[in-house]
Short mmCIF file of C-alpha atoms in Angstrom, two decimals:
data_model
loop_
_atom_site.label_atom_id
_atom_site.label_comp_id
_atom_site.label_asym_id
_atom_site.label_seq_id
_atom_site.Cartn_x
_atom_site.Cartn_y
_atom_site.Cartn_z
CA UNK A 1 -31.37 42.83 57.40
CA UNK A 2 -32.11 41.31 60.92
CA UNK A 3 -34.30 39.36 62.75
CA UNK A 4 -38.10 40.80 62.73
CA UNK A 5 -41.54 39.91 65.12
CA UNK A 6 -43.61 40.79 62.30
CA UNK A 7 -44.00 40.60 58.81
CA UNK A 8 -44.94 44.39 58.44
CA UNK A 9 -41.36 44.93 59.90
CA UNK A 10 -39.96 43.31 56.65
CA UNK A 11 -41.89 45.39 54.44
CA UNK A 12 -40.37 48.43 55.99
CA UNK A 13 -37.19 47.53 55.65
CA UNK A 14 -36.36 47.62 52.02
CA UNK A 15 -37.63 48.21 48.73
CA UNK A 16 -35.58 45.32 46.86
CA UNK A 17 -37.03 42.16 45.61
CA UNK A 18 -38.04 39.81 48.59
CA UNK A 19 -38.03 36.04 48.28
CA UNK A 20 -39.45 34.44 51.17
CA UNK A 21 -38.63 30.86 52.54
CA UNK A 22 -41.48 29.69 54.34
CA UNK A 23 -42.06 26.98 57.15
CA UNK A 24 -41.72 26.15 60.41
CA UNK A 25 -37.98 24.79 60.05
CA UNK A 26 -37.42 23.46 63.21
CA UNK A 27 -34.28 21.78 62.87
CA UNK A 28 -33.16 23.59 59.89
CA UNK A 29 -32.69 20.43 58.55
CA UNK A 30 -31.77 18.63 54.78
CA UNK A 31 -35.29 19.23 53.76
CA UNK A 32 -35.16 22.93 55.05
CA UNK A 33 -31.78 23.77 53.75
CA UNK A 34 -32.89 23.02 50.01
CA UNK A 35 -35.08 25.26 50.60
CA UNK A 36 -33.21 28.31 51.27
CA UNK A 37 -30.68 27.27 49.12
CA UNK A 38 -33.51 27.78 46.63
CA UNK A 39 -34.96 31.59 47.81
CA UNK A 40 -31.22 32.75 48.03
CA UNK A 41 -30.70 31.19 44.28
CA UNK A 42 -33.40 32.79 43.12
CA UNK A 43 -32.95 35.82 44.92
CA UNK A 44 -29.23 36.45 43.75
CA UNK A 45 -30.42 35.98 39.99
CA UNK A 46 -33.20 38.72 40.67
CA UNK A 47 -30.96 41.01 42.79
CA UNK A 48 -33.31 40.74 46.00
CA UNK A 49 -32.97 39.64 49.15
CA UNK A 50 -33.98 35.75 50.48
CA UNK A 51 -35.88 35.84 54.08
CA UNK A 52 -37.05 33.26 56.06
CA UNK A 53 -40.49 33.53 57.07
CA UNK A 54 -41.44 31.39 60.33
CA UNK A 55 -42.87 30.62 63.99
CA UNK A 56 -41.07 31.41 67.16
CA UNK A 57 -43.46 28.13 68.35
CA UNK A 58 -45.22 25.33 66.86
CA UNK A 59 -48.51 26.63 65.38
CA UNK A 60 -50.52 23.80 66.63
CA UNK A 61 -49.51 25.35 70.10
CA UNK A 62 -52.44 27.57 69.16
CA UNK A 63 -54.30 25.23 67.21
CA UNK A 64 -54.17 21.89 69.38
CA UNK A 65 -52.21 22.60 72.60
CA UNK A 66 -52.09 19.00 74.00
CA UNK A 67 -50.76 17.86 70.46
CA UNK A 68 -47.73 19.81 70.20
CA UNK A 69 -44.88 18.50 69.37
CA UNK A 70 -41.51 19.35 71.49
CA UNK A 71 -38.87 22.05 69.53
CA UNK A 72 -35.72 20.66 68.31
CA UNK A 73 -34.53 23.64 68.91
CA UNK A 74 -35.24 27.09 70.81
CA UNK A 75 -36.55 30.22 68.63
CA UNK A 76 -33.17 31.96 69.35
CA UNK A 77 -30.85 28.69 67.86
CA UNK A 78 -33.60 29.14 65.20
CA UNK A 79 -33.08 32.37 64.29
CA UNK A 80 -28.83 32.00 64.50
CA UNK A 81 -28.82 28.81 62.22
CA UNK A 82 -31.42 30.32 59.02
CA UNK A 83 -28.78 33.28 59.61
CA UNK A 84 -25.88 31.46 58.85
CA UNK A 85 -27.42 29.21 56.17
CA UNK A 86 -27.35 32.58 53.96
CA UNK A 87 -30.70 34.33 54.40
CA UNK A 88 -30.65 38.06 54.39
CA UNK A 89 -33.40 37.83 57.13
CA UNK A 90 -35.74 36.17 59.15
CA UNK A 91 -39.48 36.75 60.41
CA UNK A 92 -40.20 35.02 63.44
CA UNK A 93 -44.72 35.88 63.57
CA UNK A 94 -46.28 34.54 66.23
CA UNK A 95 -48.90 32.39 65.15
CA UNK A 96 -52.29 33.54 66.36
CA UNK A 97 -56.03 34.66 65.79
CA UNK A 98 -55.43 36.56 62.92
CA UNK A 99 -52.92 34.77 61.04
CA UNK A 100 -54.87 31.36 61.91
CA UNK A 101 -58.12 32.92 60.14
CA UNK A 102 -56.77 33.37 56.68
CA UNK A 103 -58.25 31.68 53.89
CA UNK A 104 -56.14 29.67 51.99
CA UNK A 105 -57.18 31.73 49.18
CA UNK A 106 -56.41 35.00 50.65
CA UNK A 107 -53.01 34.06 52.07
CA UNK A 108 -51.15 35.70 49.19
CA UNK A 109 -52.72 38.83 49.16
CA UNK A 110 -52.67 38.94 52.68
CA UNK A 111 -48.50 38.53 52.94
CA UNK A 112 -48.73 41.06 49.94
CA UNK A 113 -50.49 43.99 51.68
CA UNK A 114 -47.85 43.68 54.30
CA UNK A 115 -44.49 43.24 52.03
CA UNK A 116 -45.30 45.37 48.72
CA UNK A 117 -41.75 43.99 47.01
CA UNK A 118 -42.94 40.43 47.71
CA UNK A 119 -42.21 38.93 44.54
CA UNK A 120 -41.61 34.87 45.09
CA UNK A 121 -42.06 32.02 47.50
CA UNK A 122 -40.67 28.83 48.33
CA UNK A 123 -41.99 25.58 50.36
CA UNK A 124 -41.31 22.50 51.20
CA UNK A 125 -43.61 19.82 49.10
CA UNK A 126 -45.51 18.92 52.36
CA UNK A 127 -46.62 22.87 52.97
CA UNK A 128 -49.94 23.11 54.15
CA UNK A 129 -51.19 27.02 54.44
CA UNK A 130 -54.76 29.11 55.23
CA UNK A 131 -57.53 28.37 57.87
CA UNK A 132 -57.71 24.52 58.52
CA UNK A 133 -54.47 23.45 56.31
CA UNK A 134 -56.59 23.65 53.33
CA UNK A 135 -54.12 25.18 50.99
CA UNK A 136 -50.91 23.14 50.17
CA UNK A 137 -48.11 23.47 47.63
CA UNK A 138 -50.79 23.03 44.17
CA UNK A 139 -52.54 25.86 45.34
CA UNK A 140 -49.67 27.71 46.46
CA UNK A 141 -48.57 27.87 42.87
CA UNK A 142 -52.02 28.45 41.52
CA UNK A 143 -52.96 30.98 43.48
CA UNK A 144 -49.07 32.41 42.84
CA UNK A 145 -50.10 32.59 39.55
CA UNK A 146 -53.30 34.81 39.54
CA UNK A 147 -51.20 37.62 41.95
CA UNK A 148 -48.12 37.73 39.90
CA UNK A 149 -45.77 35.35 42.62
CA UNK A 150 -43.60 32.82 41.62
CA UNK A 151 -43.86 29.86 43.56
CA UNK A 152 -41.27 27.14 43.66
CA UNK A 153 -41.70 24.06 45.53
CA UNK A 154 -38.59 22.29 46.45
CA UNK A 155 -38.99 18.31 46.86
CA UNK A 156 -38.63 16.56 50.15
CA UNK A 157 -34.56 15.13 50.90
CA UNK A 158 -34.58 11.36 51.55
CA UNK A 159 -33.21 9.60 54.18
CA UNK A 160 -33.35 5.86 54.57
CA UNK A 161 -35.77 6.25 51.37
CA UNK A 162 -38.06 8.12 53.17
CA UNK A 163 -38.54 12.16 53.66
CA UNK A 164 -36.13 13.79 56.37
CA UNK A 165 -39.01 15.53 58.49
CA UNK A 166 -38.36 17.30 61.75
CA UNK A 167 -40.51 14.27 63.21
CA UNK A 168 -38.10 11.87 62.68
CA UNK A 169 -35.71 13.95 63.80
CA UNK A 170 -37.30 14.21 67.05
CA UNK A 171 -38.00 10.03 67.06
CA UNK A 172 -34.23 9.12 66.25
CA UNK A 173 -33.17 11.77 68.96
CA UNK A 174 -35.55 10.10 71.60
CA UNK A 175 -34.07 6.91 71.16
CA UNK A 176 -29.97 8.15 70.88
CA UNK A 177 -29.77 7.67 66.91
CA UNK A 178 -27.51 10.74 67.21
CA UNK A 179 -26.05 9.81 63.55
CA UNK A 180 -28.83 9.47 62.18
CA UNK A 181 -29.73 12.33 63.42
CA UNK A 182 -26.53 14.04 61.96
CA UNK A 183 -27.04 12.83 58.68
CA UNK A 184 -31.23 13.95 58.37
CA UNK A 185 -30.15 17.44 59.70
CA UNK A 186 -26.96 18.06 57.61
CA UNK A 187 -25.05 19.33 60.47
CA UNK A 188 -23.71 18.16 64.01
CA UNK A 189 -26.59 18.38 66.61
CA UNK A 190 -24.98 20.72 69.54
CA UNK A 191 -26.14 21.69 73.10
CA UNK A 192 -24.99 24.72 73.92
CA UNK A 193 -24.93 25.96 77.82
CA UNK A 194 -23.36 28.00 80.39
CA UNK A 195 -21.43 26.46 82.78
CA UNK A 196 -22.21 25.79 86.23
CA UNK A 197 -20.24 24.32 89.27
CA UNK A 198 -20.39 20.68 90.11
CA UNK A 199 -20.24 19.28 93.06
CA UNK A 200 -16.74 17.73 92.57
CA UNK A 201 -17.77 14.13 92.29
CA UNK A 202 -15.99 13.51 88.81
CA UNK A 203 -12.76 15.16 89.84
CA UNK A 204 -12.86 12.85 93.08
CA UNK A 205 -13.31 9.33 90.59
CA UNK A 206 -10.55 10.69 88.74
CA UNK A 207 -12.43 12.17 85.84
CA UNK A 208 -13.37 15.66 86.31
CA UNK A 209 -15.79 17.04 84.47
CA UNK A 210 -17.53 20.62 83.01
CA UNK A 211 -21.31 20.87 83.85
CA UNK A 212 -23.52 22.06 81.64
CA UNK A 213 -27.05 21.88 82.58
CA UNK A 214 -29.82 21.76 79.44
CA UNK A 215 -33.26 21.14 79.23
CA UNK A 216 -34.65 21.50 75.42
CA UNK A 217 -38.34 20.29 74.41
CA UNK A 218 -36.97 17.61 72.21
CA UNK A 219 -34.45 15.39 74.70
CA UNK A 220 -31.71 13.17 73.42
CA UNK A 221 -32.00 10.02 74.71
CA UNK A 222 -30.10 10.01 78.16
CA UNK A 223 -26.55 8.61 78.02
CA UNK A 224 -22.88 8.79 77.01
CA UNK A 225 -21.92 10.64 74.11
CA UNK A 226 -18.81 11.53 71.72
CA UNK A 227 -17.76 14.46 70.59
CA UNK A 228 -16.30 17.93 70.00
CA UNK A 229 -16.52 21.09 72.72
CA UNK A 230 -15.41 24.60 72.14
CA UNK A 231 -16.37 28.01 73.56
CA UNK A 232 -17.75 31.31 72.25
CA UNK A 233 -14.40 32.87 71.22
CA UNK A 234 -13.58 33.21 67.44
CA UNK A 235 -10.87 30.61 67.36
CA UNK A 236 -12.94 27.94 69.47
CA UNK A 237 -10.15 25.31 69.05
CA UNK A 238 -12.60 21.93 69.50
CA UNK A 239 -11.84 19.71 71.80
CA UNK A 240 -12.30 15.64 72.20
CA UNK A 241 -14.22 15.18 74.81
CA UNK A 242 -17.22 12.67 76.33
CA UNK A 243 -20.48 13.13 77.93
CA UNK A 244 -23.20 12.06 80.22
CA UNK A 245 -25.85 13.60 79.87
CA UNK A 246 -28.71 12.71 81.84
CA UNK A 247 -29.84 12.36 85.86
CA UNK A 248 -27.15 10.88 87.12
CA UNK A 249 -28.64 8.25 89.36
CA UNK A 250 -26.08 6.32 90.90
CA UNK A 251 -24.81 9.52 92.55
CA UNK A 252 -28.06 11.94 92.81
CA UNK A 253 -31.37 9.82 94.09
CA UNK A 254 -34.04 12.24 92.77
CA UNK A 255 -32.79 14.53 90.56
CA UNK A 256 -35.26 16.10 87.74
CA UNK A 257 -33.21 18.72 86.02
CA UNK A 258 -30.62 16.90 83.19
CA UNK A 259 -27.39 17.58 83.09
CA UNK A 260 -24.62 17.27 80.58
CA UNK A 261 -20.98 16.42 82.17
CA UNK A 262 -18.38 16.85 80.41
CA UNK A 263 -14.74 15.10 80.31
CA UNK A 264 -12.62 16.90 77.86
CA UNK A 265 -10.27 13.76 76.26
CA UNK A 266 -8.16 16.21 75.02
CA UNK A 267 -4.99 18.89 77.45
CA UNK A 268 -6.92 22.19 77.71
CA UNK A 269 -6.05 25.92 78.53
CA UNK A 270 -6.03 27.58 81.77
CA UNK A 271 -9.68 29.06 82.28
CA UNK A 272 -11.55 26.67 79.51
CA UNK A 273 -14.58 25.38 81.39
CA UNK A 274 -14.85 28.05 83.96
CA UNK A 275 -17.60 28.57 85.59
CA UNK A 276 -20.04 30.80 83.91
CA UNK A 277 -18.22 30.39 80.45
CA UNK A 278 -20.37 29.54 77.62
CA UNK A 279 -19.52 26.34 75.88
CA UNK A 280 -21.08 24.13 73.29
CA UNK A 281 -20.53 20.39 72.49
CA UNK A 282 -21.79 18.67 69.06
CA UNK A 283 -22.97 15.05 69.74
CA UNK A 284 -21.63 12.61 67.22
CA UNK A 285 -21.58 9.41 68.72
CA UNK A 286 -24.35 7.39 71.22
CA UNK A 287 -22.17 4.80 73.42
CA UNK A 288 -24.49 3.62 75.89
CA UNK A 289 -27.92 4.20 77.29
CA UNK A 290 -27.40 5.60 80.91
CA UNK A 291 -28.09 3.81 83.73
CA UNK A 292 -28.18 3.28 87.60
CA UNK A 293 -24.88 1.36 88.96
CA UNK A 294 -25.32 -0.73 92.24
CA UNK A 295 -22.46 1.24 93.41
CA UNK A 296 -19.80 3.74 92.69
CA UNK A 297 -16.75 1.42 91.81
CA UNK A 298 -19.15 0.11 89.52
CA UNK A 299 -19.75 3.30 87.82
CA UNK A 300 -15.66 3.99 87.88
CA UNK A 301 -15.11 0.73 85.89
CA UNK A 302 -18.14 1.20 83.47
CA UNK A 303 -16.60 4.87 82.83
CA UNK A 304 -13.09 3.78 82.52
CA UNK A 305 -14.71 1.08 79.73
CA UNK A 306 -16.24 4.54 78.05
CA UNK A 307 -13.37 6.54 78.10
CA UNK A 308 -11.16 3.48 75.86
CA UNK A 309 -14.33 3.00 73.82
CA UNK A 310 -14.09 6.71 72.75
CA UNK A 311 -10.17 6.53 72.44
CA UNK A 312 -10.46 3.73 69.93
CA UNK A 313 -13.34 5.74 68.25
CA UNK A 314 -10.68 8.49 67.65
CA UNK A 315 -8.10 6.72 66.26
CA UNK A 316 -10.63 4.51 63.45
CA UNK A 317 -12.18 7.87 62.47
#
């Protein structure tokens, strides 16, 4: 199985059992994760295959383009992170006319047409389906019923005694909740980026640094972070390390494009960090909000406090 731009693509390529895992996932969160933990149950019981079925963008990018809301992640990180969650598969449809303009009622027959060994679904609690979000999880199931689908709907994970939602993923990110963050998606959020050279300022103060620059829809909160950074081979040996990431202002009046600079904590091999290398850090901790120094000693002594604060947060983990 692959990745496929169209549904018709699935039902080409294969005659066993298909149990799709619809929604939008972005975030491939708690609340997605039970989810496909649920097709590929089902799936391996009934000797078929689990797929995900989803949008490379937000739907209401077609349906209400000033209300949509900004990715947690790109179509690409998407498509990698159902992969490696155990799905066979995944559809990434563009959302458009045609799919936008199918009653509720006909939305099963319609997916059916396209993938003849359909035989099952399964959603989220909060699915909404069919021209104008008129069809949700009830009618999913009743409507299952009268084509000969199964239908399971898997109930929403709780966080803080309320639903895990891609929402609040993108609220706690806003405003550097990076644990909380962790704990609604189930895994360590991670940038990922290709390095590009610096213009020597943190080697000059003393702490050099690996610059990564990375500009996603939904933005952490600018500021220092904790955590782990390894690179694309297959051993990846993760390193301690700390991060701004942000517009640096004390040191660049004007700059637009965020940037992620990197201090690794821990002794690193010859070549790690290159230039051009492709490198990915998870964010577990938030230190500090970042912000604007009066001058560059300042910002030595304020990253000097950082570097202990992370140091200490090593040893009490």
């Amino acid at each position: 199985m692959e990745v496929f731009t169209s549904i018709e693509e699935l039902g080409r390529s294969t005659d066993r059992p298909i149990y799709l895992a619809l929604g939008m996932f972005d975030g491939v969160h708690r609340g997605h994760l039970a989810v496909l933990k649920k097709a590929q149950g089902i799936a391996n019981e009934k000797e078929g295959v689990a797929v995900a079925f989803t949008f490379p963008e937000h739907p209401a990018s077609f349906l209400r383009p000033d209300e949509t809301p900004r990715l947690i992640m790109n179509q690409e990180e998407k498509a990698m992170r159902l992969l490696e969650r155990g799905m066979a598969g995944v559809v990434l449809r563009t959302f458009d006319r045609e799919f936008a303009s199918v009653e509720a009622r006909h939305f099963l027959s319609f997916l059916l047409a396209r993938v003849r060994s359909l035989k099952g679904l399964c959603v989220g609690q909060n699915f909404r389906f069919g021209r104008g979000r008129k069809g949700d999880d009830l009618c999913l199931q009743e409507y299952g019923d009268e084509v000969g689908l199964s239908v399971d709907v898997v109930q929403s994970e709780l966080f803080s005694n309320s639903p895990v939602s891609s929402s609040r993923i993108r609220e706690a990110l806003k405003f550097g909740k990076i644990e909380e963050v962790n704990e609604m998606l189930g895994w360590i959020y991670t940038i990922t980026g290709e390095v590009l050279p610096g213009k020597g300022m943190g080697k000059k103060f003393g702490f050099p640094t690996i610059n990564i620059p990375w500009i996603p829809q939904a933005r952490p909160a600018y500021g220092v972070y904790v955590g782990m950074v390894h690179d694309d081979s297959g051993e990846r040996n993760p390193k301690y390390a700390i991060a701004n990431y942000g517009l640096r202002p004390t040191v660049e009046e004007g700059a637009t494009q965020p940037l992620l600079e990197v201090h690794v904590l821990d002794s690193i091999e010859e070549g790690f960090g290159n230039v051009g290398q492709k490198l990915s850090m998870t964010l577990q901790y938030f230190l500090r909000p970042e912000k604007k120094f009066d001058s560059v000693d300042s910002l030595k002594s304020q990253i000097k406090e950082d570097l202990l604060r992370a140091e200490t947060m090593r040893q009490e983990a």
